[in-house]
Amino acid sequence: GDSVTQMEGPVTLSEEAFLTINCTYTATGYPSLFWYVQYPGEGLQLLLKATKADDKGSNKGFEATYRKETTSFHLEKGSVQVSDSAVYFCALSDPSDYKLSFGAGTTVTVRA
Amino acid sequence: GAVVSQHPSWVICKSGTSVKIECRSLDFQATTMFWYRQFPKQSLMLMATSNEGSKATYEQGVEKDKFLINHASLTLSTLTVTSAHPEDSSFYICSARAGPAPSPLHFGNGTRLTVT
């Protein structure tokens, strides 16, 4: 079945550091890929998405490129802020039923 | 934007009692809602798909008699944990789409259930 594997955390960074969270997936067909973010005490919010190979999703300085050849969708941000501290989830949507499969989540803490 | 409201945000109950969690779409109608369970430091696990006006579709391994889902209107789905036990303690999250698939899911803030 479909699955998502993302790097384990927690990740602790200083402000303005570069952030990468690796995400790889296994799926039949051509899934859509998502990154969701969960800020402390809040629900999940869609951060960005990509629906086909080579698409780049971007939002709030974060970027991720749908790499079919490596089945990856790594999340990057060039200069993090304290407000980026959150749990980040990689997810895929199976095109047959659009159900979401989530990775385990990566906790990111940015220190001032 | 699309808002999904979940209530309560946390609840503590005694073993053997039942607990109801509500999920509402505040500014859109949702024919389908999804219920997830999140264990500490683990991913969200899809429990069931709630369908307005019909029976919910449960994922493999999820007890339908224990986790009762009712989707009585286009803006409300409820999850009732019946005869709760300490192992049911978890974080439950609902979600819904504001448009047809594959439009993104919008999530509630979750409900922390603790069974003592």
GROMACS .gro file of C-alpha atoms in nm:
model
  228
    1GLY     CA    1   0.000   0.000   0.000
    2ASP     CA    2   0.088   0.366  -0.008
    3SER     CA    3   0.330   0.491   0.254
    4VAL     CA    4   0.533   0.795   0.345
    5THR     CA    5   0.866   0.798   0.523
    6GLN     CA    6   1.008   1.118   0.663
    7MET     CA    7   1.316   1.190   0.864
    8GLU     CA    8   1.289   1.146   1.234
    9GLY     CA    9   1.322   1.440   1.462
   10PRO     CA   10   1.341   1.628   1.665
   11VAL     CA   11   1.532   1.888   1.471
   12THR     CA   12   1.670   2.190   1.655
   13LEU     CA   13   1.804   2.487   1.463
   14SER     CA   14   1.914   2.841   1.522
   15GLU     CA   15   1.730   3.130   1.360
   16GLU     CA   16   1.829   3.194   0.998
   17ALA     CA   17   1.962   2.840   0.958
   18PHE     CA   18   1.876   2.624   0.657
   19LEU     CA   19   1.612   2.358   0.711
   20THR     CA   20   1.566   2.035   0.519
   21ILE     CA   21   1.321   1.763   0.608
   22ASN     CA   22   1.349   1.454   0.393
   23CYS     CA   23   1.040   1.273   0.271
   24THR     CA   24   1.015   0.971   0.045
   25TYR     CA   25   0.708   0.784  -0.061
   26THR     CA   26   0.585   0.454  -0.196
   27ALA     CA   27   0.275   0.454  -0.410
   28THR     CA   28   0.112   0.293  -0.705
   29GLY     CA   29   0.006   0.536  -0.970
   30TYR     CA   30   0.073   0.907  -0.946
   31PRO     CA   31  -0.015   1.051  -0.607
   32SER     CA   32  -0.041   1.414  -0.508
   33LEU     CA   33   0.207   1.515  -0.239
   34PHE     CA   34   0.158   1.751   0.052
   35TRP     CA   35   0.333   1.907   0.345
   36TYR     CA   36   0.117   1.990   0.645
   37VAL     CA   37   0.228   2.188   0.950
   38GLN     CA   38   0.095   2.164   1.304
   39TYR     CA   39   0.179   2.458   1.527
   40PRO     CA   40   0.167   2.405   1.905
   41GLY     CA   41  -0.189   2.362   2.026
   42GLU     CA   42  -0.337   2.385   1.679
   43GLY     CA   43  -0.466   2.153   1.410
   44LEU     CA   44  -0.290   2.066   1.087
   45GLN     CA   45  -0.265   2.327   0.815
   46LEU     CA   46  -0.174   2.271   0.456
   47LEU     CA   47   0.168   2.424   0.393
   48LEU     CA   48   0.220   2.335   0.028
   49LYS     CA   49   0.140   2.074  -0.231
   50ALA     CA   50   0.244   1.933  -0.567
   51THR     CA   51   0.024   1.728  -0.792
   52LYS     CA   52   0.259   1.596  -1.059
   53ALA     CA   53   0.623   1.518  -1.123
   54ASP     CA   54   0.862   1.814  -1.125
   55ASP     CA   55   0.600   2.044  -0.972
   56LYS     CA   56   0.737   2.272  -0.702
   57GLY     CA   57   0.512   2.369  -0.415
   58SER     CA   58   0.600   2.681  -0.218
   59ASN     CA   59   0.456   2.885   0.066
   60LYS     CA   60   0.590   3.105   0.348
   61GLY     CA   61   0.947   3.056   0.224
   62PHE     CA   62   0.917   2.677   0.222
   63GLU     CA   63   0.964   2.478  -0.095
   64ALA     CA   64   0.937   2.115  -0.202
   65THR     CA   65   0.977   1.957  -0.545
   66TYR     CA   66   0.796   1.641  -0.655
   67ARG     CA   67   1.077   1.409  -0.769
   68LYS     CA   68   0.931   1.102  -0.932
   69GLU     CA   69   1.270   0.950  -1.014
   70THR     CA   70   1.371   0.948  -0.649
   71THR     CA   71   1.014   0.925  -0.511
   72SER     CA   72   1.090   1.217  -0.287
   73PHE     CA   73   0.933   1.544  -0.174
   74HIS     CA   74   1.188   1.704   0.055
   75LEU     CA   75   1.089   2.023   0.238
   76GLU     CA   76   1.336   2.313   0.248
   77LYS     CA   77   1.356   2.663   0.385
   78GLY     CA   78   1.657   2.883   0.347
   79SER     CA   79   1.629   3.088   0.665
   80VAL     CA   80   1.405   2.968   0.946
   81GLN     CA   81   1.244   3.181   1.213
   82VAL     CA   82   1.134   3.101   1.565
   83SER     CA   83   0.776   3.108   1.440
   84ASP     CA   84   0.854   2.808   1.218
   85SER     CA   85   0.876   2.587   1.525
   86ALA     CA   86   0.613   2.319   1.464
   87VAL     CA   87   0.557   1.958   1.363
   88TYR     CA   88   0.578   1.899   0.989
   89PHE     CA   89   0.398   1.612   0.818
   90CYS     CA   90   0.461   1.483   0.469
   91ALA     CA   91   0.157   1.321   0.310
   92LEU     CA   92   0.038   1.169  -0.013
   93SER     CA   93  -0.304   1.139  -0.165
   94ASP     CA   94  -0.386   0.826  -0.358
   95PRO     CA   95  -0.555   0.928  -0.685
   96SER     CA   96  -0.786   0.629  -0.670
   97ASP     CA   97  -0.963   0.735  -0.350
   98TYR     CA   98  -0.790   1.057  -0.244
   99LYS     CA   99  -0.723   0.925   0.103
  100LEU     CA  100  -0.426   1.085   0.275
  101SER     CA  101  -0.137   0.880   0.408
  102PHE     CA  102   0.087   1.065   0.650
  103GLY     CA  103   0.447   1.036   0.753
  104ALA     CA  104   0.529   1.019   1.122
  105GLY     CA  105   0.592   1.391   1.153
  106THR     CA  106   0.910   1.583   1.227
  107THR     CA  107   0.927   1.820   1.521
  108VAL     CA  108   1.126   2.132   1.442
  109THR     CA  109   1.239   2.376   1.710
  110VAL     CA  110   1.401   2.704   1.610
  111ARG     CA  111   1.598   2.888   1.876
  112ALA     CA  112   1.646   3.262   1.879
  113GLY     CA  113  -1.090   3.025   0.445
  114ALA     CA  114  -1.243   2.690   0.519
  115VAL     CA  115  -1.265   2.622   0.892
  116VAL     CA  116  -1.323   2.293   1.066
  117SER     CA  117  -1.421   2.318   1.431
  118GLN     CA  118  -1.379   2.027   1.668
  119HIS     CA  119  -1.526   2.001   2.017
  120PRO     CA  120  -1.426   1.939   2.286
  121SER     CA  121  -1.057   2.013   2.262
  122TRP     CA  122  -0.988   1.781   2.552
  123VAL     CA  123  -1.190   1.541   2.763
  124ILE     CA  124  -1.123   1.310   3.054
  125CYS     CA  125  -1.358   1.021   3.117
  126LYS     CA  126  -1.376   0.710   3.329
  127SER     CA  127  -1.338   0.359   3.192
  128GLY     CA  128  -1.663   0.217   3.067
  129THR     CA  129  -1.824   0.547   2.978
  130SER     CA  130  -1.885   0.685   2.631
  131VAL     CA  131  -1.753   1.008   2.487
  132LYS     CA  132  -1.881   1.205   2.189
  133ILE     CA  133  -1.659   1.428   1.978
  134GLU     CA  134  -1.808   1.675   1.731
  135CYS     CA  135  -1.662   1.794   1.405
  136ARG     CA  136  -1.823   2.087   1.226
  137SER     CA  137  -1.746   2.258   0.898
  138LEU     CA  138  -1.817   2.622   0.977
  139ASP     CA  139  -1.828   2.790   0.640
  140PHE     CA  140  -1.870   2.510   0.392
  141GLN     CA  141  -2.064   2.191   0.344
  142ALA     CA  142  -1.886   1.860   0.360
  143THR     CA  143  -2.046   1.543   0.230
  144THR     CA  144  -1.740   1.355   0.350
  145MET     CA  145  -1.538   1.395   0.666
  146PHE     CA  146  -1.246   1.193   0.791
  147TRP     CA  147  -1.153   1.084   1.140
  148TYR     CA  148  -0.790   1.028   1.236
  149ARG     CA  149  -0.618   0.907   1.546
  150GLN     CA  150  -0.271   1.025   1.644
  151PHE     CA  151  -0.055   0.841   1.892
  152PRO     CA  152   0.229   1.024   2.068
  153LYS     CA  153   0.521   1.088   1.835
  154GLN     CA  154   0.348   0.894   1.560
  155SER     CA  155   0.164   0.980   1.246
  156LEU     CA  156  -0.204   1.030   1.192
  157MET     CA  157  -0.387   0.707   1.128
  158LEU     CA  158  -0.706   0.721   0.926
  159MET     CA  159  -0.983   0.554   1.124
  160ALA     CA  160  -1.285   0.604   0.906
  161THR     CA  161  -1.452   0.807   0.637
  162SER     CA  162  -1.777   0.968   0.745
  163ASN     CA  163  -2.039   0.999   0.471
  164GLU     CA  164  -2.336   1.229   0.507
  165GLY     CA  165  -2.659   1.033   0.508
  166SER     CA  166  -2.499   0.691   0.495
  167LYS     CA  167  -2.283   0.457   0.696
  168ALA     CA  168  -1.923   0.538   0.765
  169THR     CA  169  -1.647   0.343   0.598
  170TYR     CA  170  -1.398   0.207   0.848
  171GLU     CA  171  -1.034   0.128   0.787
  172GLN     CA  172  -0.908  -0.220   0.848
  173GLY     CA  173  -0.857  -0.295   1.214
  174VAL     CA  174  -1.086  -0.020   1.342
  175GLU     CA  175  -1.380  -0.148   1.546
  176LYS     CA  176  -1.698   0.006   1.408
  177ASP     CA  177  -1.897  -0.086   1.718
  178LYS     CA  178  -1.649   0.089   1.940
  179PHE     CA  179  -1.603   0.403   1.733
  180LEU     CA  180  -1.950   0.509   1.624
  181ILE     CA  181  -1.965   0.771   1.354
  182ASN     CA  182  -2.273   0.970   1.264
  183HIS     CA  183  -2.278   1.223   0.982
  184ALA     CA  184  -2.629   1.358   1.019
  185SER     CA  185  -2.589   1.682   0.826
  186LEU     CA  186  -2.362   1.843   0.571
  187THR     CA  187  -2.180   2.035   0.843
  188LEU     CA  188  -2.159   1.793   1.133
  189SER     CA  189  -1.999   1.457   1.197
  190THR     CA  190  -1.969   1.296   1.539
  191LEU     CA  191  -1.738   1.027   1.669
  192THR     CA  192  -1.852   0.842   1.980
  193VAL     CA  193  -1.600   0.628   2.165
  194THR     CA  194  -1.815   0.370   2.340
  195SER     CA  195  -1.721   0.189   2.658
  196ALA     CA  196  -1.390   0.369   2.664
  197HIS     CA  197  -1.078   0.204   2.801
  198PRO     CA  198  -0.740   0.355   2.887
  199GLU     CA  199  -0.594   0.225   2.560
  200ASP     CA  200  -0.842   0.447   2.376
  201SER     CA  201  -0.661   0.750   2.517
  202SER     CA  202  -0.530   0.936   2.218
  203PHE     CA  203  -0.554   1.248   2.006
  204TYR     CA  204  -0.847   1.237   1.763
  205ILE     CA  205  -0.856   1.471   1.464
  206CYS     CA  206  -1.126   1.526   1.205
  207SER     CA  207  -1.091   1.675   0.860
  208ALA     CA  208  -1.300   1.768   0.561
  209ARG     CA  209  -1.264   1.901   0.209
  210ALA     CA  210  -1.422   2.229   0.111
  211GLY     CA  211  -1.446   2.108  -0.247
  212PRO     CA  212  -1.431   1.788  -0.450
  213ALA     CA  213  -1.126   1.567  -0.428
  214PRO     CA  214  -0.838   1.620  -0.472
  215SER     CA  215  -0.882   1.960  -0.306
  216PRO     CA  216  -0.684   1.980   0.020
  217LEU     CA  217  -0.817   1.863   0.353
  218HIS     CA  218  -0.889   2.111   0.631
  219PHE     CA  219  -0.832   1.984   0.980
  220GLY     CA  220  -0.990   2.048   1.316
  221ASN     CA  221  -0.769   2.128   1.612
  222GLY     CA  222  -0.811   1.781   1.753
  223THR     CA  223  -0.950   1.633   2.074
  224ARG     CA  224  -0.727   1.494   2.345
  225LEU     CA  225  -0.907   1.202   2.507
  226THR     CA  226  -0.782   1.062   2.836
  227VAL     CA  227  -0.954   0.758   2.981
  228THR     CA  228  -0.883   0.692   3.347
   0.00000   0.00000   0.00000
